[in-house]
GROMACS .gro file of C-alpha atoms in nm:
model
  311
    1UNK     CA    1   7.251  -4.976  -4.393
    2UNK     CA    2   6.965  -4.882  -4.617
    3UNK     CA    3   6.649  -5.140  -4.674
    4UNK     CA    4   6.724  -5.180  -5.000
    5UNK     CA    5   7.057  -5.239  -4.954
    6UNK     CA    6   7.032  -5.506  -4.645
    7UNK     CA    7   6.802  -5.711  -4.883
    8UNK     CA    8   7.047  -5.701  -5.150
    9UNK     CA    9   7.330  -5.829  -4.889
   10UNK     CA   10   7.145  -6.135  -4.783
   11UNK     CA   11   7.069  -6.205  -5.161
   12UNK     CA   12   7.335  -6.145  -5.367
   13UNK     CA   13   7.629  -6.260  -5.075
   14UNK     CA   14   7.689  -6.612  -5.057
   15UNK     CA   15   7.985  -6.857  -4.950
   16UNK     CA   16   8.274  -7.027  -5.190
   17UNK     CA   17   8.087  -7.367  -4.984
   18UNK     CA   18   7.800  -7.259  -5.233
   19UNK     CA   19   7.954  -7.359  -5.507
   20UNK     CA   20   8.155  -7.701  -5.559
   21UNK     CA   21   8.326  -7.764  -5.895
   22UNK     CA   22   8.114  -8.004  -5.999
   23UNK     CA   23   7.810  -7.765  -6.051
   24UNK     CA   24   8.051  -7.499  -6.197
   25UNK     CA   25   8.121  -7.764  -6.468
   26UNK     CA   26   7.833  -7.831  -6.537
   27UNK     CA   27   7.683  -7.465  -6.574
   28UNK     CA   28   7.992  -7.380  -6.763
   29UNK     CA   29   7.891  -7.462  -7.069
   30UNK     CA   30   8.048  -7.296  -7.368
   31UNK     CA   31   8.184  -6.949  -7.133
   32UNK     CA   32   8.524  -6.939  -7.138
   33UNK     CA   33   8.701  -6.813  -6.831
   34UNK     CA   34   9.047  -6.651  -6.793
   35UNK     CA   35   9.217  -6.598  -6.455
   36UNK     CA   36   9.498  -6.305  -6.424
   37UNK     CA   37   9.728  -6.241  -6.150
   38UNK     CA   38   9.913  -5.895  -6.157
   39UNK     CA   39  10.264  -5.917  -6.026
   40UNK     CA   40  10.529  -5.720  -5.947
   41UNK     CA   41  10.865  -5.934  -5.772
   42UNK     CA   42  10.597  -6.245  -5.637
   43UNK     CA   43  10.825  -6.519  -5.748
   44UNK     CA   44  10.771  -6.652  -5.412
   45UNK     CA   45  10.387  -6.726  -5.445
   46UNK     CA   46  10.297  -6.670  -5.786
   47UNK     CA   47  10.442  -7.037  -5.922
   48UNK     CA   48  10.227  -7.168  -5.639
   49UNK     CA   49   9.934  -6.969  -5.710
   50UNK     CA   50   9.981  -7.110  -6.088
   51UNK     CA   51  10.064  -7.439  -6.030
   52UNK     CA   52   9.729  -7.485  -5.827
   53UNK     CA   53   9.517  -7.351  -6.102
   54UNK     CA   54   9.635  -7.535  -6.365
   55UNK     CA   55   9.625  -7.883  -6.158
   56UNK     CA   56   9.355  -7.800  -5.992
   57UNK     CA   57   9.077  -7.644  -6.240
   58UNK     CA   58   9.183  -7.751  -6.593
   59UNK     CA   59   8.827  -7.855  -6.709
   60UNK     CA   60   8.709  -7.482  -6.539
   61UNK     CA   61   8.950  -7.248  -6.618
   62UNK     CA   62   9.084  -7.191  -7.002
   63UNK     CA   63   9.401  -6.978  -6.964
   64UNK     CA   64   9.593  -6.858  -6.679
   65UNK     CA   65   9.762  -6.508  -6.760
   66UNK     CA   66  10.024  -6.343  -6.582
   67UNK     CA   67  10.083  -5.944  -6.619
   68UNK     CA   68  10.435  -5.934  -6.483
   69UNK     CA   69  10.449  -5.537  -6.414
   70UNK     CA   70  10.816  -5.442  -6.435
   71UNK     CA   71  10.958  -5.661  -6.180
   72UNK     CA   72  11.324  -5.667  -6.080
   73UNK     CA   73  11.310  -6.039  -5.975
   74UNK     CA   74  11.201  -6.386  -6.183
   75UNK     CA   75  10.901  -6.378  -6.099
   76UNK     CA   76  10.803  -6.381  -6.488
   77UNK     CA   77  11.053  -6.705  -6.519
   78UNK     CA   78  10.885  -6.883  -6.223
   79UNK     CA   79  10.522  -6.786  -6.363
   80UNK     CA   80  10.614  -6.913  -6.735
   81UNK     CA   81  10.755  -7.235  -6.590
   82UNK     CA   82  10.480  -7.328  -6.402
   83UNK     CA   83  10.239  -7.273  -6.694
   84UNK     CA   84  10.111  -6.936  -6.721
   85UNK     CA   85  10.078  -6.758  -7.025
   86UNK     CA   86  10.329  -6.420  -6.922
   87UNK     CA   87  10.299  -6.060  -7.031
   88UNK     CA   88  10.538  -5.757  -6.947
   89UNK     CA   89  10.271  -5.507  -6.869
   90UNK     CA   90  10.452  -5.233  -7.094
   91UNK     CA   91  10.462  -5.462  -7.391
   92UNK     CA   92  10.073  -5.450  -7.432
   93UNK     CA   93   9.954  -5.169  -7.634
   94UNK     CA   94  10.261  -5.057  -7.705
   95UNK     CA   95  10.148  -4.776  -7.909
   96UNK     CA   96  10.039  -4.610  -7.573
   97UNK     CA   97  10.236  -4.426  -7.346
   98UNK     CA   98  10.288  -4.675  -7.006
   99UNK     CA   99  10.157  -4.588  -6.696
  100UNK     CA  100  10.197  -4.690  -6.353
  101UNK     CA  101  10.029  -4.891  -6.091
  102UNK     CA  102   9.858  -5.216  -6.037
  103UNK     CA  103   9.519  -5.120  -6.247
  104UNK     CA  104   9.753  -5.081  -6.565
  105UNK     CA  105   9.827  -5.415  -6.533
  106UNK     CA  106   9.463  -5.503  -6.478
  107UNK     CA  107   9.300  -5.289  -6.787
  108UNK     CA  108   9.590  -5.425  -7.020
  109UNK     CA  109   9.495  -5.799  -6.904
  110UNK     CA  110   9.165  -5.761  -7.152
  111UNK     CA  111   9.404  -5.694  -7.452
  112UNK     CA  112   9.583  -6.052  -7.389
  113UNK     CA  113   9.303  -6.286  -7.272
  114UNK     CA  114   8.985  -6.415  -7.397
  115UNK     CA  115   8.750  -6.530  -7.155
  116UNK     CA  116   8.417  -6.436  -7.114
  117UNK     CA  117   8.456  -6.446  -6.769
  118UNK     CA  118   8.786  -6.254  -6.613
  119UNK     CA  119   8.848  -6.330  -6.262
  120UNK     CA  120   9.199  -6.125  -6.116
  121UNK     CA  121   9.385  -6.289  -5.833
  122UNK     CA  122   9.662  -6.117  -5.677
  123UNK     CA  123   9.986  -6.275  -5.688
  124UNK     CA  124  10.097  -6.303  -5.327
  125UNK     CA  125   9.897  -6.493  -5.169
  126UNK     CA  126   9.987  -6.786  -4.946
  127UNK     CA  127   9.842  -7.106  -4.885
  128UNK     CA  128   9.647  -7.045  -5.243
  129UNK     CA  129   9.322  -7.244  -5.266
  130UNK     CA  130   9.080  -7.289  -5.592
  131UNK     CA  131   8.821  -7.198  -5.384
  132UNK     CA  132   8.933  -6.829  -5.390
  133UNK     CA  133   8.846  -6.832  -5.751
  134UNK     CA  134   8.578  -7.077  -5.770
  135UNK     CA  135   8.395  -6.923  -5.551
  136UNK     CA  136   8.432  -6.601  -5.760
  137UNK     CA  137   8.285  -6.781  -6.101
  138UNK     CA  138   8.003  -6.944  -5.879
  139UNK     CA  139   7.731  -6.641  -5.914
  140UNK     CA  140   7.832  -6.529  -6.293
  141UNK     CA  141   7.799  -6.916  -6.386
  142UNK     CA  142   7.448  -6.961  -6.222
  143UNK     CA  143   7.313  -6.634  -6.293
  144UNK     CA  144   7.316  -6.429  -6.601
  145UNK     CA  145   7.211  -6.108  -6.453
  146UNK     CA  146   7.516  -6.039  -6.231
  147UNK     CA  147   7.770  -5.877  -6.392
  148UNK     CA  148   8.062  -5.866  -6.135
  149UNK     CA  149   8.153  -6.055  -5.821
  150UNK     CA  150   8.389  -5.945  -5.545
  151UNK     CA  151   8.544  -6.152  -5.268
  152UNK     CA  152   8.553  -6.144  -4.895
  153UNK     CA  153   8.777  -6.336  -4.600
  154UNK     CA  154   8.897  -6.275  -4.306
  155UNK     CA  155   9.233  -6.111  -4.315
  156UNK     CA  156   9.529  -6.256  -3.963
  157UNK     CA  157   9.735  -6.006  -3.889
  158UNK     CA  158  10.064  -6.077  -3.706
  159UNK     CA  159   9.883  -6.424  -3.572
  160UNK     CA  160   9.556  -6.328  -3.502
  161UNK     CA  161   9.308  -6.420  -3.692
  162UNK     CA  162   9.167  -6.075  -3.833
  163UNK     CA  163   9.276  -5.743  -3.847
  164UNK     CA  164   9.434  -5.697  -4.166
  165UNK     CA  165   9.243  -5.475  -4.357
  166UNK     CA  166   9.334  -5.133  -4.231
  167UNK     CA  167   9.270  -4.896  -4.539
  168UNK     CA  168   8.923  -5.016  -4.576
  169UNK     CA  169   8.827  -5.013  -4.239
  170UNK     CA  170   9.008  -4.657  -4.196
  171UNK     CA  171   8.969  -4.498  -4.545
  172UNK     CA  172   8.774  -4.723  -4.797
  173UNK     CA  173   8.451  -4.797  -4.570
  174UNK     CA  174   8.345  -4.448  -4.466
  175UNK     CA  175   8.411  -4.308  -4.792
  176UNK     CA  176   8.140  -4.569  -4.964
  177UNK     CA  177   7.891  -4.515  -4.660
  178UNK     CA  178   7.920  -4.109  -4.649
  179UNK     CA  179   7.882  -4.084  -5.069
  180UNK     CA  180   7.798  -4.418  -5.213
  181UNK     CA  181   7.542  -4.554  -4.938
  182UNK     CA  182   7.435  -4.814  -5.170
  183UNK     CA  183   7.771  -4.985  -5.182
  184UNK     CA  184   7.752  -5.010  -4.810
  185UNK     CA  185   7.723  -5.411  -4.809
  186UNK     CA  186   8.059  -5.483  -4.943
  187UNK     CA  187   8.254  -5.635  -4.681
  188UNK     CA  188   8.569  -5.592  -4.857
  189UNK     CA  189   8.578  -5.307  -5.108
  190UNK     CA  190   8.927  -5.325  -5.204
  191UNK     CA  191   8.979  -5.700  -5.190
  192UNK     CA  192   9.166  -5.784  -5.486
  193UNK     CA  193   9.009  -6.093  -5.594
  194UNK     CA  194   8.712  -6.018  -5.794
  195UNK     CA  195   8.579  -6.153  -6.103
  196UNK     CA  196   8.357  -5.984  -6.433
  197UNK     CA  197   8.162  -6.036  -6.769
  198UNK     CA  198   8.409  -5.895  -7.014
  199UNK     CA  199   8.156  -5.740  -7.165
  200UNK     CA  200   8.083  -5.527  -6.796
  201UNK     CA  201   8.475  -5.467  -6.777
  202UNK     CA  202   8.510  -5.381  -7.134
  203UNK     CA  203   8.277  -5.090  -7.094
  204UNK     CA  204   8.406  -4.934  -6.794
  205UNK     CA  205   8.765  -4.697  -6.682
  206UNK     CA  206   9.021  -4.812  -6.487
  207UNK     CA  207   9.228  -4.648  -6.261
  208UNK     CA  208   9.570  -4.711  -6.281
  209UNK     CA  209   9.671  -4.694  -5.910
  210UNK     CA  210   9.548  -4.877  -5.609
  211UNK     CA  211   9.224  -4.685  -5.636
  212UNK     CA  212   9.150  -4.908  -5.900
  213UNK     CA  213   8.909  -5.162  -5.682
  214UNK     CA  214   8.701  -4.818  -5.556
  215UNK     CA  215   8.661  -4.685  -5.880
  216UNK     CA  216   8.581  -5.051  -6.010
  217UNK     CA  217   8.276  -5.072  -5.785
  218UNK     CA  218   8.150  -4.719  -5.825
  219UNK     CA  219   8.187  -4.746  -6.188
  220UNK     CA  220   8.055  -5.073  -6.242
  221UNK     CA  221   7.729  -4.965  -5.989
  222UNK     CA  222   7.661  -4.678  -6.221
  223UNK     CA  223   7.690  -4.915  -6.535
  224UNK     CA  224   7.499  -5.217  -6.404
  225UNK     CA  225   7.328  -5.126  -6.100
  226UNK     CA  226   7.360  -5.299  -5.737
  227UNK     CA  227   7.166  -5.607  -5.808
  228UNK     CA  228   7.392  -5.691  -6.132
  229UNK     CA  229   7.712  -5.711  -5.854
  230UNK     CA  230   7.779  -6.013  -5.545
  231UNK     CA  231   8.020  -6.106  -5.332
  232UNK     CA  232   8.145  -6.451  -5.187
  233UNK     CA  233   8.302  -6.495  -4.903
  234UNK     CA  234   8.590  -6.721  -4.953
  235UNK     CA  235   8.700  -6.793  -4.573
  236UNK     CA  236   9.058  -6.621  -4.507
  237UNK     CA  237   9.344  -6.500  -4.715
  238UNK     CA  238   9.717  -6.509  -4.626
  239UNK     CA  239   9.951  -6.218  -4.778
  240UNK     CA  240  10.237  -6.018  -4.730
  241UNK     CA  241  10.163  -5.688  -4.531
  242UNK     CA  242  10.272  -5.367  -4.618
  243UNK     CA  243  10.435  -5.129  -4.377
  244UNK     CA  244  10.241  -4.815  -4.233
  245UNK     CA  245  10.409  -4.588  -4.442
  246UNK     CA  246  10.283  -4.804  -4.769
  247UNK     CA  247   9.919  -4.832  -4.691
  248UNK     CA  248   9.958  -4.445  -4.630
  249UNK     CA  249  10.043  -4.416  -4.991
  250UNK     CA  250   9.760  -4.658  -5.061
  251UNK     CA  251   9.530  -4.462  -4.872
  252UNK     CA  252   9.648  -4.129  -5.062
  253UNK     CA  253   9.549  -4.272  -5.405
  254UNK     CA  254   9.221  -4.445  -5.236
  255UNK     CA  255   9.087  -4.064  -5.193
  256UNK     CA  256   9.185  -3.939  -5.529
  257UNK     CA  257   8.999  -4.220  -5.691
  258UNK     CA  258   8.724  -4.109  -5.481
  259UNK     CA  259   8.724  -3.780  -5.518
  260UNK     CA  260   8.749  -3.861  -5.921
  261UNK     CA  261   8.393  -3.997  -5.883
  262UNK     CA  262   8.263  -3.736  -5.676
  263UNK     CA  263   8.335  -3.502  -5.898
  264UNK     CA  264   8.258  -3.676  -6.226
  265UNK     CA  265   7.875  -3.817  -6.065
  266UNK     CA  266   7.830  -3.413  -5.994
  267UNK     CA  267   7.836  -3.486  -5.623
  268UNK     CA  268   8.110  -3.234  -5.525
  269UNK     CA  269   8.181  -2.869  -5.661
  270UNK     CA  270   8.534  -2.857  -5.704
  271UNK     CA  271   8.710  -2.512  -5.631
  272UNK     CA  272   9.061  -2.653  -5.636
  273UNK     CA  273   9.286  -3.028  -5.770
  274UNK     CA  274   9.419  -3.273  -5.503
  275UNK     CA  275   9.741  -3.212  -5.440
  276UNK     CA  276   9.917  -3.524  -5.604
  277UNK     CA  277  10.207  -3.542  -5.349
  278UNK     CA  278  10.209  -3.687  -4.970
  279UNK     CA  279  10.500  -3.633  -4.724
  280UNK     CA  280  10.595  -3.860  -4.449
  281UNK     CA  281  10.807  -3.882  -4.157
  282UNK     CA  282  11.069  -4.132  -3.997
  283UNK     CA  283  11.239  -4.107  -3.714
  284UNK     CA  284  11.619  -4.173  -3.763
  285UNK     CA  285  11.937  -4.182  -3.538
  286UNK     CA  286  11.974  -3.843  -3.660
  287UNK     CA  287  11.628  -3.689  -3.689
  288UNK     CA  288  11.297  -3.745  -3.891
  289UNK     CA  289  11.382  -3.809  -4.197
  290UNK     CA  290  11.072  -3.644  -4.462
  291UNK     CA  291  11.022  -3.808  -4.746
  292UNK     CA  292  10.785  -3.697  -5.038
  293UNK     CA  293  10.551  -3.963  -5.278
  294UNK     CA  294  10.424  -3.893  -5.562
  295UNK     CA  295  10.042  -4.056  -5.516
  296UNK     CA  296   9.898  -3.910  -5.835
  297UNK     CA  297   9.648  -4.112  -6.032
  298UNK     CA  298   9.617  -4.150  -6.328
  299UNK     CA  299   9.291  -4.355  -6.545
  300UNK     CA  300   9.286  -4.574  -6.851
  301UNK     CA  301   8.912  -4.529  -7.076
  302UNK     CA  302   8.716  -4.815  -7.128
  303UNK     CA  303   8.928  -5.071  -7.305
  304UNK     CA  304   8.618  -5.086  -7.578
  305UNK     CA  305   8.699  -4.761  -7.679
  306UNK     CA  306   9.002  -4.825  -7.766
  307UNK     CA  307   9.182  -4.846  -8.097
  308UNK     CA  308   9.302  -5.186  -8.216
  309UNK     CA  309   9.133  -5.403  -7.883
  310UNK     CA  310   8.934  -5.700  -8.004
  311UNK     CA  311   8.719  -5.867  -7.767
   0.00000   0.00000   0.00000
């Protein structure tokens, strides 16, 4: 790890123990703070997730905003009944053609909530705690110089109590430390519980896949610089995990978000595009069975820039 960077770590990292409510409150003042959860068929947590908020933080958090993206179960229903304010991702900006992925849901959030303060929360976690958001506000409440916070845990996998985590450990990690050295100190690059000034989050592009946590740090490090960014570690998260084969695909669009910012920063020479496709095999009764995913990317612009927003 690089000095500069070590001294950032044990300065800007801090615990969700840190900061209690009480404090928040009181350094709360007139910010107002919105809390979004992307979610795609989560009816099973995201009422929970919801319900805790609202009981939970009422005189902290000022709206609660769901970004249902497409899903085939209730989970909108379940979200709206337990008190969140619910969006169909594709009926946000409808003037613009929809795209896919979680960081659609994300960059259309801005256009439907008002805080200055946006902390995202994904939508399946179990065994939800405030503290995995309260600890997010903590450093953007007490200090006016950071600009974005990211989260950290411990991640059980299959009963023990770490090992979840794979991509970044496998793809995310040595990616940061080979081109973005400075980024090093982020324990968990592509956690999904992170929290921003509007006007950093406003001002920067979002990737529409599930490169959009990578390309959120790079870009936000070349807007702000490392000391405007923290993270909190917020003890351990509970969530569904995805199968090899999915974190394959997540993997895939983790490198083309990378590669994205390589090439834009002027840190590659391209000769050729990223093939946008990744085939996989299972073993069947009959065979392997091949399958082909499409992992393109694709990138929203800064949601200042565009037409009809108003922050």
């Amino acid at each position: 790890m690089l000095p500069e960077v070590e001294s950032w770590w044990h300065r800007r990292t801090s615990s969700a123990a840190d900061w209690p409510l009480a404090g928040l409150l009181e350094a709360k003042g007139g910010t107002t703070i919105s809390v979004v959860l992307p979610a795609r068929d989560e009816r099973e947590t995201v009422g929970d997730i919801v319900t805790v908020l609202l009981r939970e933080l009422p005189a902290l958090v000022d709206e609660v905003v769901v970004i249902d993206s497409r899903s085939t179960d209730d989970t909108a229903l379940v979200a709206a009944r337990a008190g969140a304010a619910v969006h169909a991702q594709d009926d946000i900006l409808p003037g613009l053609k929809p795209l896919d992925g979680k960081g659609e849901a994300l960059w259309k959030s801005l256009a439907v909530t008002s805080g200055d303060i946006v902390a995202f929360v994904d939508s399946d976690i179990r065994n939800f705690h405030p503290s995995l958001v309260t600890g997010l506000l903590g450093p953007l409440l007490a200090h006016p110089d950071i600009a974005y916070v990211k989260g950290c845990y411990d991640r059980p996998l299959r009963g023990a109590p770490t090992g979840g985590g794979r991509v970044t450990e496998l793809v995310a990690r040595p990616l940061l430390n080979l081109h973005w050295p400075e980024l090093a100190g982020f324990m968990q690059p592509l956690a999904g519980e992170y929290a921003g000034r509007r006007t950093a989050l406003e001002r920067i592009p979002f990737i529409t896949g599930y490169g959009v946590e990578l390309g959120m740090l790079i870009d936000l490090l070349a807007l702000a610089g490392l000391d405007a960014l923290a993270q909190v570690d917020l003890g351990a998260r509970e969530h569904s995990h995805q199968s090899t084969e999915a974190l394959g695909a997540m993997a895939a669009q983790i490198m083309l978000a990378a590669w994205s910012r390589l090439a834009r920063e002027a840190k590659i020479h391209t000769t050729h595009e990223p093939a946008p496709r990744l085939t996989q095999f299972r073993r069947t009764p009959t065979g392997h069975h091949i399958t082909d995913r499409d992992v393109s990317i694709a990138e929203r612009p800064p949601m200042l820039t565009v037409d009809g927003y108003r922050p």
